[in-house]
């Protein structure tokens, strides 16, 4: 995610660490680096200026004077300020209204409104146990309505059909009526993408808002957006009483500075971030964690939370008991781990959340992908149950047979066994407790790293 | 606007005629956002030359997404020129700045001429929501107006209703769209090329699903699409165009790098320039990984796709 910014700031902080005292001139250097890093991360210039000013004021103040390690103090100030800029708490959605709670989605073309509507519907349906109705007021983009219909179907929520020759307000009001009569908890209203300077379309969405009085008006922003994010956010913020922001495509390598800009300009919390192409790729936004991540501390908490959600708890329980009983961790368990890793959004999504220091040594591109997980799975599937339970049985001739069965060279089998052994070691470590220890050995565990 | 591209197969005349039109579009689109930049620049260009002037100018370039590196380089260049020519007045630097930008961007200017192969296969790639499908719709119209026959390949088999979206564009332009019930991208495009050959069609415009360069399996998939296209026709694809959203910040550079590395891009199409975004990142791309720009999109109508012209682009950016 914000890898590049993370690395950049990590670098700055490293140079500061090497110095015994924090002088005005080396703060200057560090702050210049921070400024460039933020600008390269597409944080809008006015926001960067405010940020630097605030950090300078605080860094030269008391906190540094009292601190024993000035380098740490500056990191602290930068971190604190970043967190403050992005909002203090993870903001929850508001449902406190007479149902249906209406959510209105707004944003530029291609920012990801329709996909986010689908992801949001899934999240509300599955995690909040809400009865959700989706409706599209996008009468302009060809097949936009059809797109939402398909998403509703695959998520398993209700869809209110509309036609491109209808008026958006009429569609929305009919949907509200339908939702009321069918006892839906939430109505998500998707809208057409529009430019902030398009007066006709801005008037249209204002009218939509007036007719619906939505309890949530979510502004959908592409994490790759550049300096113009401030202008767009300001215009949408002035036209509509926004209640929150959804930041999309955060799984790309964009440094995501738009997050800071939009948060600052609209004053509204970022409620969700969109990651990945799968419909479960909508996560709560945690400003604190994001700041930690920018500073190279990674987003380990999010990772754990997500793993918790996707892991089959019964299976995990079985594994835990097994390990506790000292029965050991076999290849069957290893396979299960792989499957779960795949379910939690794949390796890329997971790597993304690890601290930059941890992943720096790893190949940035190539090497780690979901396909290698599938390959490992294939190899284990080519083994007999007995071999899976007692991997020590695997000698040359069995390996040859398995390799032929899985359609891979014998070296792949050996590689898998090495990874398995590392995982086994880690399981022992975990049994003894110590997440930190486990994270340190994470590198070895990742399948498919060469 | 529709009358601009007549049936004449030779585009040069048409493009000069349209230049005024699209610059106007670009300007009117940009005018809102650019106001601030212009105001600050106007104030600056009248003032005596000092460090604050250069700093403010650098800020203005950065605010247009030109990027820190390229902005610094441009400013350094201007400082040098100011010294060499002992320029005292800021206003004297204005033409120099424009000149520097035009000089930077002119090598990127390229005209699409789908000739020499039949069918001429153009593959469209890009991140999600960049505007690939819409661009194909507009380009189909543009090519038809130039007298080419066109066929569309619905290669985005991933996103919900992407096929339906392209089919609708096909209907608007009255061109055939090749789709498959359940196929992968490569298979659909392979079929489309075969169909185009059989029907004697000039140009195949192949749509693909949006993908982020970090999604390695999808980047691998698009490489495969290109390999399969080569199997259908050893000389194809004749163009691989990356569609870039003008709203994109510095990540545009990463996109160009990643897609160029994976597919050897032959050109760019910059979309959504009618908004408040200025597309200044093109200057950064010109500096670091120059890939030609064929078209810019300045609106939602079919005719709102125009050949890229460096001078016009800079004129619209800095008036």
XYZ file of C-alpha atoms in Angstrom:
769
model
C 0.000 0.000 0.000
C 1.862 3.078 1.098
C 5.145 1.247 0.743
C 7.052 3.967 -0.979
C 6.140 6.648 1.503
C 6.893 4.189 4.260
C 10.333 3.522 2.892
C 11.029 7.150 2.335
C 10.152 8.141 5.875
C 11.927 5.105 7.244
C 14.997 6.341 5.424
C 14.703 9.852 6.831
C 14.273 8.535 10.301
C 17.219 6.233 9.940
C 19.495 9.155 9.147
C 18.168 10.909 12.221
C 18.796 7.858 14.332
C 22.441 8.021 13.485
C 22.764 11.473 15.026
C 23.136 12.120 18.686
C 21.377 15.441 18.786
C 18.487 16.981 16.960
C 19.497 20.427 15.772
C 17.444 22.935 13.889
C 19.435 22.242 10.747
C 18.971 18.486 10.769
C 15.280 18.867 11.459
C 15.307 21.056 8.387
C 16.827 18.270 6.313
C 14.470 15.692 7.693
C 11.471 17.906 7.147
C 12.515 18.620 3.572
C 12.664 14.887 2.994
C 9.256 14.470 4.587
C 7.906 17.272 2.404
C 9.226 15.671 -0.786
C 7.996 12.264 0.291
C 4.522 13.586 0.968
C 4.400 15.469 -2.334
C 5.590 12.421 -4.215
C 2.890 10.527 -2.364
C 0.384 12.937 -3.956
C -0.560 14.674 -0.741
C -1.839 18.044 -1.906
C 0.585 20.930 -1.531
C -1.449 23.068 0.895
C -1.959 20.033 3.129
C 1.763 19.257 3.027
C 2.608 22.815 4.017
C 0.283 22.690 7.010
C 1.681 19.360 8.002
C 5.309 20.447 7.872
C 4.548 23.583 9.801
C 2.770 21.675 12.547
C 5.569 19.138 12.817
C 8.244 21.813 12.925
C 6.434 23.731 15.653
C 6.035 20.676 17.788
C 9.438 19.178 17.135
C 11.191 22.368 18.204
C 9.032 22.619 21.287
C 9.177 21.049 24.686
C 8.628 17.442 23.776
C 11.980 17.232 22.058
C 13.844 19.102 24.779
C 12.635 16.677 27.393
C 13.258 13.614 25.300
C 16.357 11.521 25.700
C 16.353 10.365 22.107
C 15.484 13.245 19.805
C 15.185 10.992 16.775
C 12.398 9.057 18.410
C 10.738 12.261 19.425
C 10.579 13.461 15.843
C 9.197 10.137 14.685
C 6.632 10.513 17.424
C 5.663 13.985 16.321
C 5.398 12.990 12.652
C 3.338 9.973 13.576
C 1.099 11.915 15.907
C 0.536 14.605 13.337
C -0.203 12.111 10.567
C -2.714 10.382 12.774
C -4.307 13.664 13.732
C -4.584 14.648 10.088
C -6.321 11.454 9.144
C -8.808 11.562 11.977
C -8.676 10.172 15.467
C -10.922 7.168 15.471
C -12.263 4.531 13.215
C -15.659 5.979 12.356
C -18.631 3.668 12.370
C -21.555 3.850 9.980
C -24.693 5.521 11.183
C -27.914 3.503 11.159
C -29.764 5.582 13.730
C -32.855 6.408 11.737
C -36.237 5.028 10.851
C -35.411 2.231 8.407
C -34.383 2.131 5.704
C -31.084 3.858 6.476
C -30.206 5.436 3.143
C -26.590 5.546 1.958
C -25.826 7.801 -1.004
C -22.624 7.182 -2.966
C -20.972 10.073 -4.820
C -17.732 10.634 -6.694
C -15.836 11.146 -9.939
C -16.115 8.787 -12.903
C -14.161 5.599 -12.377
C -13.491 6.207 -8.690
C -15.161 2.911 -7.833
C -18.657 3.801 -6.659
C -20.459 0.795 -8.098
C -17.886 -1.738 -6.911
C -17.822 -0.092 -3.485
C -21.629 -0.206 -3.345
C -21.442 -3.951 -3.945
C -18.691 -4.422 -1.363
C -20.555 -2.304 1.178
C -23.730 -4.308 0.612
C -21.814 -7.501 1.267
C -20.250 -6.133 4.423
C -23.570 -4.876 5.816
C -25.298 -8.091 4.871
C -22.711 -10.447 6.291
C -21.121 -8.623 9.185
C -23.937 -6.365 10.336
C -26.721 -8.812 9.428
C -28.667 -6.070 7.668
C -31.304 -6.550 5.020
C -29.860 -4.516 2.152
C -31.411 -3.124 -1.019
C -29.228 -1.810 -3.852
C -30.402 0.667 -6.470
C -28.557 2.411 -9.298
C -29.339 5.968 -10.381
C -26.584 5.893 -13.014
C -28.646 6.430 -16.133
C -25.644 7.653 -18.158
C -22.881 5.075 -18.266
C -23.833 2.167 -20.493
C -24.649 -0.978 -18.487
C -23.961 0.644 -15.113
C -27.342 -0.509 -13.821
C -26.696 -4.013 -15.096
C -23.308 -3.986 -13.343
C -24.938 -3.246 -9.989
C -27.597 -5.879 -10.608
C -24.917 -8.529 -11.144
C -23.040 -7.405 -8.033
C -26.233 -7.551 -5.952
C -26.839 -11.049 -7.211
C -23.363 -12.287 -6.390
C -23.434 -10.685 -2.958
C -26.880 -12.136 -2.298
C -28.783 -8.939 -1.526
C -31.920 -7.470 -3.101
C -31.755 -5.223 -6.121
C -34.248 -2.587 -7.184
C -34.322 -2.487 -10.994
C -34.166 0.804 -12.862
C -34.004 1.902 -16.511
C -31.740 4.431 -18.170
C -34.730 6.413 -19.458
C -35.967 7.141 -15.934
C -35.052 10.142 -13.821
C -32.581 9.542 -10.959
C -34.812 11.138 -8.318
C -37.826 9.103 -9.464
C -35.769 5.895 -9.340
C -34.463 6.652 -5.870
C -37.871 7.534 -4.439
C -39.426 4.382 -5.858
C -36.607 2.387 -4.281
C -37.190 4.024 -0.893
C -40.853 3.151 -1.129
C -40.026 -0.437 -2.028
C -37.480 -0.707 0.799
C -40.013 0.593 3.297
C -42.642 -1.889 2.222
C -40.238 -4.796 2.254
C -38.585 -3.920 5.563
C -35.075 -3.343 4.305
C -32.681 -2.008 6.913
C -30.406 -0.276 4.446
C -30.830 1.201 0.972
C -27.598 1.883 -0.914
C -28.058 4.385 -3.743
C -25.340 4.222 -6.403
C -25.010 7.289 -8.635
C -23.319 8.222 -11.891
C -19.765 9.504 -11.823
C -19.612 13.262 -12.243
C -17.104 16.052 -12.476
C -17.252 18.634 -9.737
C -17.443 21.380 -12.385
C -20.368 19.786 -14.212
C -23.113 22.071 -12.931
C -26.013 20.063 -14.342
C -24.896 16.823 -12.768
C -23.950 18.455 -9.484
C -27.442 19.948 -9.344
C -28.819 16.492 -10.017
C -27.020 14.886 -7.097
C -28.015 17.777 -4.843
C -31.623 17.106 -5.806
C -31.101 13.402 -5.085
C -29.738 14.241 -1.684
C -32.617 16.595 -0.937
C -35.193 13.993 -1.952
C -33.576 11.152 -0.005
C -32.110 12.835 3.105
C -29.584 10.000 3.360
C -28.112 9.266 6.760
C -24.771 8.544 5.127
C -23.438 10.419 2.103
C -20.206 8.726 1.152
C -17.634 10.338 -1.101
C -15.750 7.698 -3.081
C -12.129 8.594 -3.855
C -9.512 6.788 -5.906
C -6.349 6.343 -3.822
C -4.306 7.089 -6.939
C -5.729 10.573 -7.321
C -3.219 13.384 -7.512
C -3.082 16.990 -6.388
C -6.551 17.701 -7.719
C -8.023 15.631 -4.870
C -8.280 18.831 -2.823
C -10.303 20.621 -5.510
C -12.657 17.706 -6.113
C -13.148 17.052 -2.422
C -13.831 20.709 -1.758
C -16.408 20.910 -4.552
C -18.231 17.756 -3.485
C -18.035 18.819 0.141
C -19.602 22.148 -0.691
C -22.359 20.619 -2.807
C -23.272 17.789 -0.445
C -23.200 17.376 3.337
C -20.790 14.444 3.185
C -20.657 12.101 6.158
C -17.705 9.995 5.178
C -15.160 8.922 2.595
C -14.457 5.584 0.936
C -10.889 5.286 -0.332
C -10.636 2.790 -3.173
C -7.914 0.841 -5.023
C -5.640 1.002 -2.031
C -4.075 -2.311 -2.968
C -2.232 -0.643 -5.802
C 1.202 0.851 -5.305
C -0.143 4.388 -5.187
C 1.203 6.101 -2.137
C -2.289 7.164 -1.265
C -1.640 10.765 -0.354
C -5.187 11.532 -1.472
C -6.279 10.014 1.836
C -4.642 12.843 3.726
C -5.789 15.546 1.342
C -9.430 14.498 1.268
C -9.593 13.976 4.997
C -8.194 17.434 5.553
C -10.398 19.238 3.058
C -13.735 17.575 3.778
C -13.154 17.175 7.494
C -15.014 13.888 7.166
C -13.684 10.545 8.341
C -12.492 7.897 5.939
C -14.869 5.110 6.830
C -13.663 2.360 4.558
C -10.842 1.425 2.256
C -11.321 -0.713 -0.832
C -8.677 -3.357 -1.515
C -8.583 -6.066 -4.108
C -10.959 -7.087 -6.798
C -12.897 -9.515 -4.636
C -16.177 -8.361 -3.106
C -14.934 -8.868 0.448
C -12.231 -6.286 -0.179
C -13.715 -3.488 1.925
C -11.994 -2.817 5.212
C -12.511 -0.324 8.012
C -10.065 2.560 7.922
C -7.830 2.985 10.926
C -6.059 6.349 10.946
C -3.750 5.288 13.744
C -2.700 2.167 11.922
C -2.351 4.021 8.651
C -0.004 6.473 10.327
C 1.971 3.603 11.805
C 2.141 2.042 8.410
C 3.356 5.241 6.777
C 6.108 5.334 9.332
C 7.165 1.791 8.515
C 5.529 0.052 11.414
C 3.241 -1.923 9.189
C -0.371 -2.747 9.551
C -0.064 -5.919 11.513
C -3.247 -5.331 13.493
C -5.403 -5.176 10.373
C -3.798 -8.355 9.181
C -4.605 -10.187 12.367
C -8.157 -8.902 12.350
C -8.670 -10.047 8.804
C -7.100 -13.422 9.376
C -9.454 -13.815 12.303
C -12.436 -13.181 10.076
C -11.458 -15.483 7.245
C -10.043 -18.386 9.202
C -12.283 -21.322 9.761
C -12.523 -21.257 13.524
C -13.398 -24.921 13.968
C -10.368 -25.935 11.916
C -8.144 -23.502 13.766
C -9.354 -24.874 17.063
C -8.586 -28.395 15.938
C -5.087 -27.349 14.941
C -4.498 -25.558 18.209
C -5.549 -28.567 20.264
C -3.437 -30.810 18.133
C -0.330 -28.715 18.575
C -0.931 -28.418 22.285
C -1.184 -32.174 22.556
C 2.196 -32.349 20.928
C 0.948 -34.241 17.918
C 2.851 -31.918 15.657
C 2.007 -29.997 12.565
C 1.750 -32.121 9.436
C 1.432 -31.465 5.732
C -2.339 -31.675 5.885
C -2.313 -28.779 8.355
C 0.124 -26.940 6.148
C -2.272 -27.263 3.247
C -5.070 -25.913 5.375
C -2.947 -22.906 6.241
C -2.339 -22.277 2.558
C -6.034 -22.437 1.774
C -6.760 -19.983 4.541
C -4.077 -17.656 3.321
C -5.718 -17.742 -0.079
C -9.097 -16.989 1.486
C -7.817 -13.980 3.359
C -7.300 -12.084 0.130
C -4.221 -13.799 -1.163
C -0.551 -13.294 -0.496
C -0.354 -9.835 -2.038
C -3.041 -8.448 0.246
C -1.262 -9.969 3.204
C 2.220 -8.768 2.247
C 0.762 -5.346 1.914
C 0.015 -5.147 5.549
C 3.392 -6.210 6.793
C 5.854 -3.559 7.901
C 8.162 -2.222 5.237
C 11.240 -3.341 7.160
C 10.018 -6.897 7.028
C 9.191 -6.977 3.358
C 12.037 -4.868 2.076
C 14.276 -7.852 1.451
C 11.563 -9.649 -0.437
C 11.123 -9.451 -4.177
C 8.825 -6.496 -4.758
C 7.325 -7.891 -7.877
C 7.249 -11.446 -9.048
C 7.753 -14.389 -6.819
C 4.877 -14.026 -4.441
C 1.537 -14.797 -5.889
C -1.561 -16.810 -5.344
C -0.573 -19.160 -8.089
C 2.383 -20.481 -6.138
C -0.001 -21.262 -3.305
C -2.128 -23.243 -5.718
C 0.983 -25.086 -6.875
C 1.923 -26.007 -3.322
C -1.604 -27.192 -2.760
C -1.358 -29.331 -5.873
C 1.823 -30.958 -4.629
C 0.287 -31.844 -1.276
C -2.779 -33.193 -3.036
C -0.520 -35.602 -4.923
C 0.618 -37.204 -1.674
C -1.007 -40.122 0.085
C -2.721 -39.436 3.420
C 0.034 -41.323 5.139
C 2.737 -39.195 3.528
C 0.913 -36.077 4.576
C 0.786 -37.249 8.144
C 4.395 -38.456 8.251
C 6.440 -36.245 5.915
C 9.594 -38.099 6.964
C 8.458 -40.902 4.680
C 9.223 -38.729 1.675
C 12.366 -40.139 0.111
C 13.636 -39.907 -3.427
C 11.296 -42.340 -5.162
C 8.182 -41.033 -3.454
C 9.255 -37.505 -4.320
C 9.609 -38.487 -7.955
C 6.136 -39.962 -7.958
C 4.634 -36.873 -6.318
C 6.484 -34.576 -8.700
C 5.089 -36.490 -11.669
C 1.637 -36.404 -10.141
C 1.688 -32.690 -9.509
C 3.445 -31.905 -12.787
C 6.379 -30.096 -11.186
C 10.115 -30.793 -10.996
C 11.407 -32.675 -7.922
C 13.129 -29.505 -6.671
C 9.678 -28.019 -6.076
C 8.920 -30.861 -3.665
C 12.107 -30.147 -1.757
C 11.324 -26.456 -1.664
C 7.892 -27.181 -0.280
C 9.343 -29.429 2.393
C 11.770 -26.696 3.439
C 8.932 -24.225 3.721
C 6.905 -26.748 5.620
C 9.731 -27.276 8.098
C 10.005 -23.546 8.656
C 6.305 -23.376 9.250
C 6.586 -26.265 11.668
C 9.265 -24.403 13.596
C 7.059 -21.361 13.672
C 4.155 -23.328 15.018
C 6.350 -24.491 17.864
C 7.333 -20.917 18.503
C 3.733 -19.855 18.469
C 2.820 -22.600 20.901
C 5.382 -21.057 23.229
C 3.691 -17.719 22.648
C 5.086 -14.573 21.121
C 3.579 -12.916 18.118
C 6.682 -10.811 17.644
C 8.784 -13.902 17.322
C 6.396 -15.258 14.753
C 6.364 -12.072 12.708
C 10.134 -12.168 12.575
C 10.106 -15.598 11.075
C 7.331 -14.661 8.658
C 9.837 -14.253 5.853
C 10.651 -17.923 5.884
C 7.065 -18.970 5.974
C 5.809 -17.169 2.909
C 5.374 -19.771 0.242
C 6.644 -19.048 -3.191
C 9.536 -16.829 -2.172
C 12.668 -17.643 -4.024
C -17.904 18.768 -33.620
C -19.253 15.762 -35.452
C -18.612 17.349 -38.792
C -14.933 17.764 -38.111
C -13.896 14.249 -38.934
C -15.165 13.732 -42.414
C -14.884 10.501 -44.336
C -11.522 11.556 -45.678
C -9.034 8.882 -44.706
C -6.214 11.423 -44.247
C -6.362 12.819 -40.730
C -3.847 15.749 -40.778
C -6.235 18.336 -42.169
C -8.949 17.193 -39.813
C -6.694 17.379 -36.812
C -5.637 20.967 -37.502
C -9.240 21.942 -37.975
C -10.177 20.282 -34.719
C -7.283 21.736 -32.775
C -9.030 24.994 -32.011
C -12.109 23.035 -30.982
C -10.452 20.726 -28.539
C -8.197 23.340 -27.106
C -11.309 25.301 -26.395
C -12.850 22.260 -24.748
C -9.720 21.624 -22.784
C -9.499 25.255 -21.776
C -13.091 25.566 -20.744
C -12.756 22.357 -18.789
C -9.558 23.434 -17.164
C -10.565 27.021 -16.621
C -12.106 26.439 -13.196
C -9.155 24.724 -11.685
C -6.559 26.616 -13.555
C -7.860 29.891 -12.299
C -5.841 29.583 -9.145
C -2.713 28.538 -10.952
C -3.134 31.303 -13.463
C -3.884 33.897 -10.861
C -0.754 33.010 -9.002
C 1.240 32.935 -12.215
C -0.212 36.178 -13.543
C 0.745 37.873 -10.340
C 4.154 36.336 -10.669
C 4.888 37.094 -14.265
C 4.594 40.826 -13.646
C 6.835 40.832 -10.590
C 10.607 41.286 -10.481
C 12.578 38.076 -10.544
C 13.608 36.597 -7.222
C 13.764 33.294 -5.357
C 10.175 33.533 -4.165
C 9.113 33.668 -7.795
C 10.885 30.446 -8.627
C 9.572 28.774 -5.496
C 5.991 29.796 -6.216
C 6.359 28.599 -9.775
C 7.666 25.270 -8.581
C 4.671 24.980 -6.259
C 2.356 25.739 -9.159
C 3.918 22.971 -11.245
C 3.713 20.527 -8.343
C 0.048 21.419 -7.853
C -0.541 20.444 -11.470
C 0.872 16.936 -10.745
C 4.088 17.611 -12.650
C 5.929 15.977 -9.757
C 8.792 17.105 -7.533
C 11.602 15.795 -9.705
C 10.424 17.184 -13.026
C 9.338 20.477 -11.465
C 12.747 20.956 -9.866
C 14.446 20.150 -13.153
C 12.280 22.660 -15.032
C 12.932 25.341 -12.440
C 16.678 24.695 -12.502
C 16.538 25.045 -16.278
C 14.700 28.360 -15.971
C 17.126 29.692 -13.375
C 19.993 28.926 -15.694
C 18.260 30.580 -18.632
C 17.478 33.632 -16.525
C 21.114 33.955 -15.564
C 22.502 33.362 -19.048
C 20.182 35.808 -20.711
C 20.367 38.171 -17.708
C 16.616 38.316 -17.490
C 15.336 40.717 -14.845
C 11.600 40.591 -15.402
C 9.581 37.547 -14.497
C 7.311 38.068 -17.493
C 10.225 37.351 -19.808
C 10.455 33.843 -18.411
C 6.917 32.874 -19.272
C 7.564 32.016 -22.908
C 10.694 30.186 -21.775
C 8.715 28.013 -19.394
C 6.149 27.187 -22.025
C 8.905 26.463 -24.468
C 10.589 24.117 -22.009
C 7.338 22.242 -21.442
C 6.560 22.036 -25.147
C 10.087 20.835 -25.787
C 9.579 18.156 -23.145
C 6.198 17.037 -24.460
C 6.620 17.318 -28.234
C 8.447 13.988 -28.579
C 5.364 12.392 -26.996
C 3.090 13.601 -29.772
C 2.153 10.809 -32.138
C -0.642 10.205 -34.631
C -2.411 6.887 -34.789
C -2.430 5.539 -38.315
C -3.899 2.071 -38.394
C -2.371 1.011 -41.679
C -0.118 -1.694 -43.036
C -1.861 -4.612 -41.386
C -5.301 -6.054 -41.667
C -6.755 -6.309 -39.185
C -4.810 -3.677 -37.253
C -5.067 -4.909 -33.666
C -5.131 -2.357 -30.844
C -5.008 -3.686 -27.288
C -6.245 -1.436 -24.476
C -4.923 -1.843 -20.953
C -5.044 0.147 -17.735
C -6.039 0.283 -14.096
C -9.639 -0.006 -12.959
C -11.826 2.952 -13.818
C -9.312 4.680 -16.103
C -11.832 4.780 -18.943
C -10.796 1.961 -21.271
C -14.246 0.954 -22.420
C -15.422 4.527 -22.936
C -12.244 5.323 -24.863
C -12.840 2.343 -27.132
C -16.363 3.594 -27.790
C -15.067 7.021 -28.756
C -12.127 5.739 -30.764
C -14.402 3.439 -32.751
C -16.382 6.496 -33.796
C -13.191 8.395 -34.628
C -11.879 5.570 -36.819
C -15.210 5.059 -38.560
C -15.259 8.761 -39.401
C -11.835 8.314 -40.946
C -13.260 5.600 -43.174
C -12.016 2.513 -41.362
C -14.128 -0.499 -40.563
C -13.960 -1.446 -36.906
C -14.675 -4.468 -34.730
C -14.735 -4.492 -30.934
C -13.533 -7.363 -28.748
C -15.151 -7.571 -25.305
C -12.055 -8.782 -23.507
C -13.093 -7.583 -20.051
C -14.566 -10.845 -18.899
C -14.066 -10.052 -15.235
C -15.984 -6.943 -14.273
C -19.732 -7.281 -13.935
C -21.535 -5.967 -17.029
C -18.345 -4.813 -18.757
C -19.373 -6.805 -21.815
C -22.837 -5.237 -21.805
C -21.205 -1.811 -21.599
C -19.073 -2.455 -24.677
C -22.002 -3.976 -26.535
C -23.910 -0.758 -25.981
C -21.011 1.262 -27.384
C -21.043 -1.130 -30.329
C -24.721 -0.427 -30.905
C -24.212 3.319 -30.746
C -21.466 3.076 -33.366
C -23.152 0.271 -35.267
C -20.124 -1.951 -35.171
C -19.895 -5.629 -34.334
C -18.802 -6.625 -30.861
C -17.313 -10.066 -30.358
C -18.274 -11.562 -27.002
C -18.240 -14.978 -25.398
C -20.549 -16.414 -22.804
C -17.792 -17.753 -20.623
C -14.429 -17.172 -22.076
C -11.234 -15.663 -20.956
C -9.924 -12.421 -22.304
C -7.341 -14.021 -24.570
C -9.872 -16.343 -26.176
C -12.347 -13.561 -26.923
C -9.691 -11.375 -28.532
C -8.288 -14.328 -30.489
C -11.781 -14.959 -31.864
C -12.248 -11.293 -32.671
C -9.056 -11.198 -34.719
C -10.125 -14.290 -36.641
C -13.564 -12.764 -37.217
C -12.064 -9.478 -38.387
C -9.805 -11.307 -40.823
C -12.719 -13.320 -42.188
C -14.853 -10.219 -42.657
C -12.069 -8.026 -44.015
C -12.326 -5.524 -41.164
C -9.580 -2.896 -40.794
C -9.215 -2.393 -37.058
C -9.830 -4.522 -33.961
C -10.182 -2.610 -30.687
C -9.629 -5.051 -27.833
C -10.933 -4.179 -24.373
C -9.455 -5.789 -21.259
C -10.294 -5.791 -17.555
C -8.855 -3.084 -15.342
C -5.875 -4.233 -13.295
C -3.463 -2.708 -10.825
C 0.234 -3.345 -11.467
C 0.498 -4.860 -7.988
C -1.935 -7.641 -8.884
C 0.708 -9.953 -10.207
C -1.629 -12.683 -11.386
C -3.554 -10.134 -13.461
C -0.343 -8.719 -14.902
C 0.623 -12.267 -15.832
C -2.805 -12.715 -17.419
C -2.409 -9.635 -19.617
C 0.988 -10.908 -20.794
C -0.765 -14.088 -21.784
C -3.413 -12.103 -23.667
C -0.635 -10.471 -25.660
C 1.033 -13.824 -26.387
C -2.246 -15.293 -27.573
C -2.849 -12.292 -29.832
C 0.553 -12.952 -31.376
C -0.590 -16.497 -32.067
C -3.619 -15.202 -33.949
C -1.415 -12.872 -35.995
C 2.372 -12.896 -35.688
C 2.578 -9.131 -36.247
C -0.123 -8.293 -33.693
C -0.872 -6.499 -31.455
C 0.056 -3.494 -33.563
C -0.617 -1.096 -30.735
C -0.728 -1.598 -26.978
C -2.315 1.510 -25.487
C -2.340 2.363 -21.793
C -5.375 4.389 -20.764
C -4.474 6.900 -18.059
C -6.910 8.906 -15.953
C -5.780 12.561 -15.879
C -6.785 12.666 -12.221
C -3.981 10.251 -11.386
C -1.067 11.614 -9.453
C 2.494 10.378 -9.464
C 1.282 6.782 -9.597
C 0.723 7.341 -13.321
C 4.474 7.025 -13.707
C 4.441 3.685 -11.902
C 1.587 2.566 -14.148
C 3.481 3.490 -17.299
C 6.586 1.702 -16.020
C 4.768 -1.462 -15.007
C 2.616 -1.807 -18.111
C 5.499 -0.880 -20.400
C 7.690 -3.491 -18.779
C 5.010 -6.151 -19.066
C 3.711 -5.343 -22.540
C 5.985 -2.842 -24.301
C 3.455 -0.042 -24.667
C 3.216 1.774 -27.969
C 1.160 4.668 -26.675
C -1.016 6.386 -24.108
C -4.527 7.771 -24.046
C -5.175 10.377 -21.357
C -8.801 10.546 -20.245
C -10.979 12.905 -18.184
C -9.025 16.055 -19.039
C -12.282 18.001 -18.988
C -12.271 17.920 -15.202
C -10.225 20.032 -12.853
C -7.205 17.743 -13.083
C -4.471 19.060 -15.337
C -2.649 15.909 -16.325
C 0.688 17.513 -15.478
C 2.037 14.081 -14.736
C 2.545 13.765 -18.508
C 5.541 16.057 -18.067
C 6.965 13.660 -15.497
C 6.303 10.745 -17.851
C 8.009 12.641 -20.670
C 11.037 13.124 -18.467
C 11.331 9.623 -17.125
C 9.650 7.136 -19.423
C 8.495 8.811 -22.605
C 5.726 6.793 -24.205
C 3.916 8.554 -27.052
C 0.495 10.047 -26.354
C -2.057 9.415 -29.092
C -5.239 10.880 -27.721
C -6.748 12.936 -24.956
C -10.330 12.583 -23.785
C -12.065 15.836 -22.926
C -15.675 14.883 -22.370
C -18.301 12.202 -22.386
C -19.674 12.636 -25.900
C -18.562 10.333 -28.705
C -16.635 13.140 -30.396
C -14.694 14.149 -27.289
C -11.515 12.270 -28.133
C -8.755 14.289 -29.775
C -5.241 13.737 -31.043
C -2.673 14.893 -28.509
C -0.872 18.108 -29.361
C 1.952 19.252 -27.077
C 1.653 22.949 -27.890
C -2.098 22.967 -27.286
C -1.694 20.981 -24.095
C 0.849 23.434 -22.699
C -1.203 26.412 -23.901
C -4.140 25.023 -21.979
C -2.005 24.376 -18.919
C -0.258 27.749 -18.728
C -2.010 30.625 -20.402
